[in-house]
């Protein structure tokens, strides 16, 4: 088993956490493996459905007292958690690289990003303010206030093992909700380490519970079927999101769904090509292409098409695949063999349909799940790399002739998470950005994420927002109280 020599040993947790206790699984344990080397990293508790139900019991019991704390008190707990995450940044980043594979520099950046959501919602906790409505009757007033939705189930993915947790758990806690968190089975160690730090801050037992296991349908059934869970927040595939939403209808849970993307990146003929290539590299190859907002399709104006390709191939050829622990590495592994096979199949489909391979195109021989950084030119709309989320380091490039065609190509997908456009003419950029059917649009910028912005999509990319003020409102119910007979009741 891989050893990390953490500075803070209590961050190494392999058991689930329910009602303030670290628990073994009734169903034994499951293996977490290293995507870069293939070795065993840890054995983590495999919970039974009954144990997951007991986590809901714990959350339901803890929630009223947590909600009854003052906003200041909840903010102080979050602030303390933020400070702990920052203090243990290096250990948390190393744990992430171990189980997820991303280069250490990206893992450190993710820990900062994860912490920023905790700090942001520590601040926002103090700003849950209602309204007084003037009603048609003089003797009445309408009070609008916001109440926590209650127990929240959060199901998080392996591609961002820490940030996707804090951007659900921090606003839930700020709002006065308690949480049952189910992290991805590929990356439970980051979640459990965050839990250990929350516990050190004195957050009461049962307010955050972490359930671990590989039987996602069975765990999901408990979380979606229990009427005490009032909200489900999910980040993952559109297919699973739809199934979870259907399962939430019987108990009318609120849902937030951050689902798949198929982001277009448009390069106009007046674009700064160096800027566009740098933006493409930062977006397309972030986390080895395993990001929902990765530029998935590069749409390039015919006037700059070949020049853009030359620059892109030169930049991509300079990337260094390898272990995330090697500081020279700029491209980590894919998460597992299935992911590798899926990317290979998509590249083969494109080549069979006439795409031009400019660099890469193959899995890298050896123990880990590495795929060569790849550029495909002359991609058309019938290829899988155009129609589906690739989730790998493959940049497919399609040529267009005019702005109308670029927008039509960009919107030719059921997804609507993020889109990007590079160019110089402000009016043209404005027109295009407003015509894109996406929840987020980056203009001459691909690094669009932060705790301050409402992250989320439209169409089959889901609904709800994470980050910003909107991300807090998603954990609050609106209550209207009518204050009547206000006139003439004085002493
Ligand atoms: C995601 O993959 O959806 C998360 C990316 C981000 O928050 O920037």
PDB file of C-alpha atoms in Angstrom, residues 99-374:
ATOM      1  CA  UNK A  99      -6.055   8.989  -5.270  1.00  0.00           C
ATOM      2  CA  UNK A 100      -7.016  11.140  -8.266  1.00  0.00           C
ATOM      3  CA  UNK A 101      -3.725  11.513 -10.108  1.00  0.00           C
ATOM      4  CA  UNK A 102      -3.773  15.225 -10.985  1.00  0.00           C
ATOM      5  CA  UNK A 103      -0.410  17.015 -10.893  1.00  0.00           C
ATOM      6  CA  UNK A 104       0.474  18.352  -7.456  1.00  0.00           C
ATOM      7  CA  UNK A 105       0.315  21.958  -8.700  1.00  0.00           C
ATOM      8  CA  UNK A 106      -3.276  21.420  -9.851  1.00  0.00           C
ATOM      9  CA  UNK A 107      -4.100  19.649  -6.578  1.00  0.00           C
ATOM     10  CA  UNK A 108      -2.744  22.586  -4.548  1.00  0.00           C
ATOM     11  CA  UNK A 109      -4.803  24.961  -6.691  1.00  0.00           C
ATOM     12  CA  UNK A 110      -7.870  22.818  -6.066  1.00  0.00           C
ATOM     13  CA  UNK A 111      -7.348  22.940  -2.298  1.00  0.00           C
ATOM     14  CA  UNK A 112      -7.202  26.748  -2.488  1.00  0.00           C
ATOM     15  CA  UNK A 113     -10.316  26.698  -4.664  1.00  0.00           C
ATOM     16  CA  UNK A 114     -12.076  24.339  -2.222  1.00  0.00           C
ATOM     17  CA  UNK A 115     -11.125  26.539   0.728  1.00  0.00           C
ATOM     18  CA  UNK A 116     -12.385  29.646  -1.065  1.00  0.00           C
ATOM     19  CA  UNK A 117     -15.948  28.246  -1.049  1.00  0.00           C
ATOM     20  CA  UNK A 118     -15.769  27.733   2.718  1.00  0.00           C
ATOM     21  CA  UNK A 119     -14.564  31.299   3.268  1.00  0.00           C
ATOM     22  CA  UNK A 120     -17.120  32.725   0.856  1.00  0.00           C
ATOM     23  CA  UNK A 121     -20.032  30.975   2.584  1.00  0.00           C
ATOM     24  CA  UNK A 122     -18.684  31.849   6.033  1.00  0.00           C
ATOM     25  CA  UNK A 123     -19.159  35.443   4.896  1.00  0.00           C
ATOM     26  CA  UNK A 124     -22.502  34.847   3.152  1.00  0.00           C
ATOM     27  CA  UNK A 125     -23.940  33.072   6.235  1.00  0.00           C
ATOM     28  CA  UNK A 126     -24.214  36.512   7.849  1.00  0.00           C
ATOM     29  CA  UNK A 127     -26.107  37.981   4.894  1.00  0.00           C
ATOM     30  CA  UNK A 128     -29.271  35.901   4.795  1.00  0.00           C
ATOM     31  CA  UNK A 129     -31.687  38.824   4.849  1.00  0.00           C
ATOM     32  CA  UNK A 130     -35.429  38.901   4.227  1.00  0.00           C
ATOM     33  CA  UNK A 131     -37.860  41.604   3.078  1.00  0.00           C
ATOM     34  CA  UNK A 132     -40.877  43.469   4.350  1.00  0.00           C
ATOM     35  CA  UNK A 133     -43.582  43.746   1.703  1.00  0.00           C
ATOM     36  CA  UNK A 134     -46.115  46.536   1.666  1.00  0.00           C
ATOM     37  CA  UNK A 135     -49.494  44.807   1.185  1.00  0.00           C
ATOM     38  CA  UNK A 136     -52.721  46.199  -0.364  1.00  0.00           C
ATOM     39  CA  UNK A 137     -54.318  46.347   3.127  1.00  0.00           C
ATOM     40  CA  UNK A 138     -53.025  49.092   5.451  1.00  0.00           C
ATOM     41  CA  UNK A 139     -53.246  46.945   8.562  1.00  0.00           C
ATOM     42  CA  UNK A 140     -51.061  44.150   7.264  1.00  0.00           C
ATOM     43  CA  UNK A 141     -47.433  43.579   6.407  1.00  0.00           C
ATOM     44  CA  UNK A 142     -45.808  40.724   4.558  1.00  0.00           C
ATOM     45  CA  UNK A 143     -42.589  39.333   5.911  1.00  0.00           C
ATOM     46  CA  UNK A 144     -40.350  37.256   3.654  1.00  0.00           C
ATOM     47  CA  UNK A 145     -37.731  35.213   5.452  1.00  0.00           C
ATOM     48  CA  UNK A 146     -35.466  32.348   4.497  1.00  0.00           C
ATOM     49  CA  UNK A 147     -35.291  29.024   6.302  1.00  0.00           C
ATOM     50  CA  UNK A 148     -32.861  26.129   5.789  1.00  0.00           C
ATOM     51  CA  UNK A 149     -34.244  23.372   3.560  1.00  0.00           C
ATOM     52  CA  UNK A 150     -33.255  20.783   6.221  1.00  0.00           C
ATOM     53  CA  UNK A 151     -31.210  17.644   5.639  1.00  0.00           C
ATOM     54  CA  UNK A 152     -29.155  17.757   2.434  1.00  0.00           C
ATOM     55  CA  UNK A 153     -27.718  14.794   0.555  1.00  0.00           C
ATOM     56  CA  UNK A 154     -24.629  15.703  -1.464  1.00  0.00           C
ATOM     57  CA  UNK A 155     -23.219  13.296  -4.054  1.00  0.00           C
ATOM     58  CA  UNK A 156     -19.850  14.378  -5.410  1.00  0.00           C
ATOM     59  CA  UNK A 157     -17.560  13.288  -8.271  1.00  0.00           C
ATOM     60  CA  UNK A 158     -13.942  12.121  -8.468  1.00  0.00           C
ATOM     61  CA  UNK A 159     -12.637  14.789 -10.865  1.00  0.00           C
ATOM     62  CA  UNK A 160     -12.534  17.537  -8.199  1.00  0.00           C
ATOM     63  CA  UNK A 161     -12.432  15.486  -4.984  1.00  0.00           C
ATOM     64  CA  UNK A 162     -12.365  18.505  -2.619  1.00  0.00           C
ATOM     65  CA  UNK A 163     -13.819  21.576  -4.347  1.00  0.00           C
ATOM     66  CA  UNK A 164     -17.048  19.866  -5.394  1.00  0.00           C
ATOM     67  CA  UNK A 165     -17.555  18.940  -1.725  1.00  0.00           C
ATOM     68  CA  UNK A 166     -16.964  22.345  -0.195  1.00  0.00           C
ATOM     69  CA  UNK A 167     -19.112  24.135  -2.723  1.00  0.00           C
ATOM     70  CA  UNK A 168     -22.060  22.009  -1.604  1.00  0.00           C
ATOM     71  CA  UNK A 169     -21.325  21.498   2.089  1.00  0.00           C
ATOM     72  CA  UNK A 170     -20.262  25.076   2.913  1.00  0.00           C
ATOM     73  CA  UNK A 171     -23.444  26.785   1.629  1.00  0.00           C
ATOM     74  CA  UNK A 172     -25.567  24.022   3.198  1.00  0.00           C
ATOM     75  CA  UNK A 173     -23.941  24.644   6.589  1.00  0.00           C
ATOM     76  CA  UNK A 174     -24.157  28.413   6.164  1.00  0.00           C
ATOM     77  CA  UNK A 175     -27.896  28.099   5.513  1.00  0.00           C
ATOM     78  CA  UNK A 176     -28.440  25.941   8.636  1.00  0.00           C
ATOM     79  CA  UNK A 177     -28.739  22.559   6.916  1.00  0.00           C
ATOM     80  CA  UNK A 178     -27.086  19.306   7.943  1.00  0.00           C
ATOM     81  CA  UNK A 179     -25.442  17.054   5.355  1.00  0.00           C
ATOM     82  CA  UNK A 180     -25.003  13.437   4.343  1.00  0.00           C
ATOM     83  CA  UNK A 181     -22.112  13.439   1.902  1.00  0.00           C
ATOM     84  CA  UNK A 182     -21.443  10.565  -0.491  1.00  0.00           C
ATOM     85  CA  UNK A 183     -18.056  11.112  -2.169  1.00  0.00           C
ATOM     86  CA  UNK A 184     -17.042   9.206  -5.290  1.00  0.00           C
ATOM     87  CA  UNK A 185     -15.686   5.724  -4.551  1.00  0.00           C
ATOM     88  CA  UNK A 186     -12.543   6.583  -6.566  1.00  0.00           C
ATOM     89  CA  UNK A 187     -11.619   9.517  -4.282  1.00  0.00           C
ATOM     90  CA  UNK A 188     -13.000   9.089  -0.747  1.00  0.00           C
ATOM     91  CA  UNK A 189      -9.760  10.004   1.061  1.00  0.00           C
ATOM     92  CA  UNK A 190      -9.983  13.722   0.262  1.00  0.00           C
ATOM     93  CA  UNK A 191     -13.562  13.802   1.554  1.00  0.00           C
ATOM     94  CA  UNK A 192     -12.680  11.991   4.765  1.00  0.00           C
ATOM     95  CA  UNK A 193      -9.701  14.292   5.381  1.00  0.00           C
ATOM     96  CA  UNK A 194     -11.957  17.358   4.977  1.00  0.00           C
ATOM     97  CA  UNK A 195     -14.347  15.702   7.443  1.00  0.00           C
ATOM     98  CA  UNK A 196     -11.528  15.160   9.939  1.00  0.00           C
ATOM     99  CA  UNK A 197     -10.699  18.871   9.775  1.00  0.00           C
ATOM    100  CA  UNK A 198     -14.364  19.869  10.203  1.00  0.00           C
ATOM    101  CA  UNK A 199     -14.507  17.647  13.267  1.00  0.00           C
ATOM    102  CA  UNK A 200     -11.402  19.334  14.719  1.00  0.00           C
ATOM    103  CA  UNK A 201     -13.256  22.654  14.443  1.00  0.00           C
ATOM    104  CA  UNK A 202     -15.938  21.368  16.814  1.00  0.00           C
ATOM    105  CA  UNK A 203     -18.786  21.187  14.306  1.00  0.00           C
ATOM    106  CA  UNK A 204     -21.350  19.113  16.221  1.00  0.00           C
ATOM    107  CA  UNK A 205     -21.693  15.348  15.586  1.00  0.00           C
ATOM    108  CA  UNK A 206     -24.252  14.577  12.877  1.00  0.00           C
ATOM    109  CA  UNK A 207     -24.061  17.977  11.170  1.00  0.00           C
ATOM    110  CA  UNK A 208     -21.781  16.526   8.484  1.00  0.00           C
ATOM    111  CA  UNK A 209     -21.788  12.775   7.846  1.00  0.00           C
ATOM    112  CA  UNK A 210     -19.706  11.030   5.199  1.00  0.00           C
ATOM    113  CA  UNK A 211     -20.953   7.730   3.784  1.00  0.00           C
ATOM    114  CA  UNK A 212     -18.582   5.642   1.684  1.00  0.00           C
ATOM    115  CA  UNK A 213     -19.217   2.733  -0.633  1.00  0.00           C
ATOM    116  CA  UNK A 214     -19.231   1.462  -4.185  1.00  0.00           C
ATOM    117  CA  UNK A 215     -22.908   0.481  -4.481  1.00  0.00           C
ATOM    118  CA  UNK A 216     -24.015   3.892  -5.736  1.00  0.00           C
ATOM    119  CA  UNK A 217     -27.548   2.754  -6.726  1.00  0.00           C
ATOM    120  CA  UNK A 218     -28.220   1.298  -3.239  1.00  0.00           C
ATOM    121  CA  UNK A 219     -26.828   4.363  -1.446  1.00  0.00           C
ATOM    122  CA  UNK A 220     -28.688   6.664  -3.841  1.00  0.00           C
ATOM    123  CA  UNK A 221     -31.935   4.791  -3.184  1.00  0.00           C
ATOM    124  CA  UNK A 222     -31.662   5.425   0.566  1.00  0.00           C
ATOM    125  CA  UNK A 223     -30.820   9.110   0.105  1.00  0.00           C
ATOM    126  CA  UNK A 224     -33.456   9.841  -2.538  1.00  0.00           C
ATOM    127  CA  UNK A 225     -36.187   7.725  -0.932  1.00  0.00           C
ATOM    128  CA  UNK A 226     -35.965   9.117   2.601  1.00  0.00           C
ATOM    129  CA  UNK A 227     -38.560  11.892   3.110  1.00  0.00           C
ATOM    130  CA  UNK A 228     -36.356  13.556   5.751  1.00  0.00           C
ATOM    131  CA  UNK A 229     -33.775  14.420   3.091  1.00  0.00           C
ATOM    132  CA  UNK A 230     -35.167  17.667   1.679  1.00  0.00           C
ATOM    133  CA  UNK A 231     -32.575  18.397  -0.949  1.00  0.00           C
ATOM    134  CA  UNK A 232     -30.215  16.470  -3.189  1.00  0.00           C
ATOM    135  CA  UNK A 233     -27.222  18.191  -4.727  1.00  0.00           C
ATOM    136  CA  UNK A 234     -25.436  16.115  -7.350  1.00  0.00           C
ATOM    137  CA  UNK A 235     -22.423  16.645  -9.577  1.00  0.00           C
ATOM    138  CA  UNK A 236     -21.841  13.968 -12.180  1.00  0.00           C
ATOM    139  CA  UNK A 237     -23.129  12.588 -15.449  1.00  0.00           C
ATOM    140  CA  UNK A 238     -26.411  13.645 -17.033  1.00  0.00           C
ATOM    141  CA  UNK A 239     -27.510  10.000 -17.180  1.00  0.00           C
ATOM    142  CA  UNK A 240     -27.140   9.511 -13.410  1.00  0.00           C
ATOM    143  CA  UNK A 241     -28.526  12.995 -12.690  1.00  0.00           C
ATOM    144  CA  UNK A 242     -31.732  12.163 -14.549  1.00  0.00           C
ATOM    145  CA  UNK A 243     -32.146   8.900 -12.614  1.00  0.00           C
ATOM    146  CA  UNK A 244     -31.571  10.683  -9.293  1.00  0.00           C
ATOM    147  CA  UNK A 245     -34.051  13.418 -10.195  1.00  0.00           C
ATOM    148  CA  UNK A 246     -36.693  10.860 -11.068  1.00  0.00           C
ATOM    149  CA  UNK A 247     -36.058   9.150  -7.721  1.00  0.00           C
ATOM    150  CA  UNK A 248     -36.520  12.483  -5.882  1.00  0.00           C
ATOM    151  CA  UNK A 249     -39.989  13.170  -7.293  1.00  0.00           C
ATOM    152  CA  UNK A 250     -41.951  10.983  -4.861  1.00  0.00           C
ATOM    153  CA  UNK A 251     -40.745  13.018  -1.895  1.00  0.00           C
ATOM    154  CA  UNK A 252     -40.653  16.325  -3.829  1.00  0.00           C
ATOM    155  CA  UNK A 253     -37.057  17.067  -2.902  1.00  0.00           C
ATOM    156  CA  UNK A 254     -35.340  20.134  -4.181  1.00  0.00           C
ATOM    157  CA  UNK A 255     -32.472  19.253  -6.474  1.00  0.00           C
ATOM    158  CA  UNK A 256     -29.338  20.920  -7.776  1.00  0.00           C
ATOM    159  CA  UNK A 257     -27.848  19.138 -10.754  1.00  0.00           C
ATOM    160  CA  UNK A 258     -24.399  20.013 -12.057  1.00  0.00           C
ATOM    161  CA  UNK A 259     -24.181  17.626 -14.985  1.00  0.00           C
ATOM    162  CA  UNK A 260     -22.253  16.987 -18.163  1.00  0.00           C
ATOM    163  CA  UNK A 261     -21.005  19.588 -20.585  1.00  0.00           C
ATOM    164  CA  UNK A 262     -19.854  19.772 -24.192  1.00  0.00           C
ATOM    165  CA  UNK A 263     -18.196  23.182 -24.157  1.00  0.00           C
ATOM    166  CA  UNK A 264     -17.457  24.896 -27.463  1.00  0.00           C
ATOM    167  CA  UNK A 265     -14.459  27.222 -27.705  1.00  0.00           C
ATOM    168  CA  UNK A 266     -14.853  29.586 -30.663  1.00  0.00           C
ATOM    169  CA  UNK A 267     -11.795  31.238 -32.218  1.00  0.00           C
ATOM    170  CA  UNK A 268     -12.799  34.172 -34.444  1.00  0.00           C
ATOM    171  CA  UNK A 269     -10.684  35.380 -37.360  1.00  0.00           C
ATOM    172  CA  UNK A 270      -9.581  38.509 -35.416  1.00  0.00           C
ATOM    173  CA  UNK A 271      -8.594  36.554 -32.272  1.00  0.00           C
ATOM    174  CA  UNK A 272      -5.179  36.825 -30.635  1.00  0.00           C
ATOM    175  CA  UNK A 273      -4.141  33.267 -31.528  1.00  0.00           C
ATOM    176  CA  UNK A 274      -1.517  32.989 -28.788  1.00  0.00           C
ATOM    177  CA  UNK A 275      -4.116  33.959 -26.202  1.00  0.00           C
ATOM    178  CA  UNK A 276      -6.612  31.497 -27.712  1.00  0.00           C
ATOM    179  CA  UNK A 277      -4.056  28.669 -27.647  1.00  0.00           C
ATOM    180  CA  UNK A 278      -3.075  29.451 -24.049  1.00  0.00           C
ATOM    181  CA  UNK A 279      -6.769  29.508 -23.085  1.00  0.00           C
ATOM    182  CA  UNK A 280      -7.344  26.230 -24.911  1.00  0.00           C
ATOM    183  CA  UNK A 281      -4.446  24.557 -23.137  1.00  0.00           C
ATOM    184  CA  UNK A 282      -5.566  25.786 -19.707  1.00  0.00           C
ATOM    185  CA  UNK A 283      -9.130  24.621 -20.258  1.00  0.00           C
ATOM    186  CA  UNK A 284      -8.921  21.531 -22.469  1.00  0.00           C
ATOM    187  CA  UNK A 285      -6.019  19.893 -20.621  1.00  0.00           C
ATOM    188  CA  UNK A 286      -6.926  20.927 -17.049  1.00  0.00           C
ATOM    189  CA  UNK A 287      -7.161  17.741 -14.992  1.00  0.00           C
ATOM    190  CA  UNK A 288      -6.219  15.749 -18.147  1.00  0.00           C
ATOM    191  CA  UNK A 289      -9.437  16.907 -19.781  1.00  0.00           C
ATOM    192  CA  UNK A 290     -11.617  15.484 -17.006  1.00  0.00           C
ATOM    193  CA  UNK A 291     -13.545  18.651 -16.254  1.00  0.00           C
ATOM    194  CA  UNK A 292     -17.211  19.384 -16.990  1.00  0.00           C
ATOM    195  CA  UNK A 293     -16.332  22.851 -18.275  1.00  0.00           C
ATOM    196  CA  UNK A 294     -13.330  21.722 -20.367  1.00  0.00           C
ATOM    197  CA  UNK A 295     -13.332  23.112 -23.887  1.00  0.00           C
ATOM    198  CA  UNK A 296     -14.655  19.984 -25.573  1.00  0.00           C
ATOM    199  CA  UNK A 297     -14.941  21.272 -29.156  1.00  0.00           C
ATOM    200  CA  UNK A 298     -12.658  23.867 -30.730  1.00  0.00           C
ATOM    201  CA  UNK A 299     -14.467  25.814 -33.461  1.00  0.00           C
ATOM    202  CA  UNK A 300     -12.002  27.837 -35.502  1.00  0.00           C
ATOM    203  CA  UNK A 301     -12.619  30.386 -38.268  1.00  0.00           C
ATOM    204  CA  UNK A 302     -11.350  29.143 -41.650  1.00  0.00           C
ATOM    205  CA  UNK A 303      -9.147  32.246 -42.090  1.00  0.00           C
ATOM    206  CA  UNK A 304      -6.994  31.315 -39.067  1.00  0.00           C
ATOM    207  CA  UNK A 305      -7.611  27.564 -39.007  1.00  0.00           C
ATOM    208  CA  UNK A 306      -4.210  26.229 -40.108  1.00  0.00           C
ATOM    209  CA  UNK A 307      -2.255  28.881 -38.141  1.00  0.00           C
ATOM    210  CA  UNK A 308      -4.222  28.046 -34.985  1.00  0.00           C
ATOM    211  CA  UNK A 309      -3.586  24.318 -35.519  1.00  0.00           C
ATOM    212  CA  UNK A 310       0.163  24.862 -35.895  1.00  0.00           C
ATOM    213  CA  UNK A 311       0.332  26.828 -32.659  1.00  0.00           C
ATOM    214  CA  UNK A 312      -1.899  24.395 -30.807  1.00  0.00           C
ATOM    215  CA  UNK A 313       0.101  21.341 -31.890  1.00  0.00           C
ATOM    216  CA  UNK A 314       3.350  23.036 -30.842  1.00  0.00           C
ATOM    217  CA  UNK A 315       1.922  23.830 -27.394  1.00  0.00           C
ATOM    218  CA  UNK A 316       0.346  20.409 -26.890  1.00  0.00           C
ATOM    219  CA  UNK A 317       3.516  18.589 -27.949  1.00  0.00           C
ATOM    220  CA  UNK A 318       5.330  20.366 -25.105  1.00  0.00           C
ATOM    221  CA  UNK A 319       3.144  18.771 -22.446  1.00  0.00           C
ATOM    222  CA  UNK A 320       4.682  16.247 -20.049  1.00  0.00           C
ATOM    223  CA  UNK A 321       2.501  13.305 -19.008  1.00  0.00           C
ATOM    224  CA  UNK A 322       3.515  11.551 -15.803  1.00  0.00           C
ATOM    225  CA  UNK A 323       2.970  10.965 -12.118  1.00  0.00           C
ATOM    226  CA  UNK A 324       1.337  13.916 -10.403  1.00  0.00           C
ATOM    227  CA  UNK A 325       4.040  13.766  -7.719  1.00  0.00           C
ATOM    228  CA  UNK A 326       6.715  14.658 -10.264  1.00  0.00           C
ATOM    229  CA  UNK A 327       6.863  18.474 -10.313  1.00  0.00           C
ATOM    230  CA  UNK A 328       7.710  18.390 -14.067  1.00  0.00           C
ATOM    231  CA  UNK A 329       4.394  16.716 -14.915  1.00  0.00           C
ATOM    232  CA  UNK A 330       1.811  18.844 -16.697  1.00  0.00           C
ATOM    233  CA  UNK A 331      -0.623  16.052 -17.604  1.00  0.00           C
ATOM    234  CA  UNK A 332      -1.787  13.436 -15.128  1.00  0.00           C
ATOM    235  CA  UNK A 333      -3.492  10.095 -15.788  1.00  0.00           C
ATOM    236  CA  UNK A 334      -7.131   9.371 -16.489  1.00  0.00           C
ATOM    237  CA  UNK A 335      -9.028   8.060 -13.516  1.00  0.00           C
ATOM    238  CA  UNK A 336      -9.260   4.394 -14.543  1.00  0.00           C
ATOM    239  CA  UNK A 337      -8.952   1.911 -17.430  1.00  0.00           C
ATOM    240  CA  UNK A 338     -12.608   2.355 -18.461  1.00  0.00           C
ATOM    241  CA  UNK A 339     -11.942   6.062 -18.968  1.00  0.00           C
ATOM    242  CA  UNK A 340      -8.867   5.272 -21.050  1.00  0.00           C
ATOM    243  CA  UNK A 341     -10.816   2.864 -23.243  1.00  0.00           C
ATOM    244  CA  UNK A 342     -13.644   5.346 -23.715  1.00  0.00           C
ATOM    245  CA  UNK A 343     -11.241   8.095 -24.876  1.00  0.00           C
ATOM    246  CA  UNK A 344      -9.443   5.688 -27.222  1.00  0.00           C
ATOM    247  CA  UNK A 345     -12.766   4.591 -28.747  1.00  0.00           C
ATOM    248  CA  UNK A 346     -13.797   8.208 -29.389  1.00  0.00           C
ATOM    249  CA  UNK A 347     -10.486   8.974 -31.111  1.00  0.00           C
ATOM    250  CA  UNK A 348     -10.825   5.854 -33.262  1.00  0.00           C
ATOM    251  CA  UNK A 349     -14.381   6.814 -34.220  1.00  0.00           C
ATOM    252  CA  UNK A 350     -13.135  10.271 -35.321  1.00  0.00           C
ATOM    253  CA  UNK A 351     -10.262   8.824 -37.354  1.00  0.00           C
ATOM    254  CA  UNK A 352     -12.561   6.288 -38.999  1.00  0.00           C
ATOM    255  CA  UNK A 353     -14.813   9.168 -40.057  1.00  0.00           C
ATOM    256  CA  UNK A 354     -11.981  11.182 -41.607  1.00  0.00           C
ATOM    257  CA  UNK A 355     -10.515  13.330 -38.807  1.00  0.00           C
ATOM    258  CA  UNK A 356      -6.823  14.241 -39.205  1.00  0.00           C
ATOM    259  CA  UNK A 357      -4.544  13.166 -36.348  1.00  0.00           C
ATOM    260  CA  UNK A 358      -1.992  15.941 -35.728  1.00  0.00           C
ATOM    261  CA  UNK A 359      -0.412  14.649 -32.537  1.00  0.00           C
ATOM    262  CA  UNK A 360      -1.002  11.929 -29.922  1.00  0.00           C
ATOM    263  CA  UNK A 361      -3.911   9.565 -30.440  1.00  0.00           C
ATOM    264  CA  UNK A 362      -2.853   6.614 -28.269  1.00  0.00           C
ATOM    265  CA  UNK A 363      -2.887   5.343 -24.717  1.00  0.00           C
ATOM    266  CA  UNK A 364       0.626   5.394 -23.225  1.00  0.00           C
ATOM    267  CA  UNK A 365       1.963   1.894 -22.567  1.00  0.00           C
ATOM    268  CA  UNK A 366       2.618   1.028 -18.929  1.00  0.00           C
ATOM    269  CA  UNK A 367       0.997   0.653 -15.525  1.00  0.00           C
ATOM    270  CA  UNK A 368      -0.999   3.851 -15.267  1.00  0.00           C
ATOM    271  CA  UNK A 369      -3.997   5.194 -17.176  1.00  0.00           C
ATOM    272  CA  UNK A 370      -2.194   7.742 -19.364  1.00  0.00           C
ATOM    273  CA  UNK A 371      -3.357   9.015 -22.752  1.00  0.00           C
ATOM    274  CA  UNK A 372      -1.188  11.064 -25.086  1.00  0.00           C
ATOM    275  CA  UNK A 373      -2.184  14.732 -25.402  1.00  0.00           C
ATOM    276  CA  UNK A 374      -3.975  14.689 -28.731  1.00  0.00           C
TER     277      UNK A 374
END
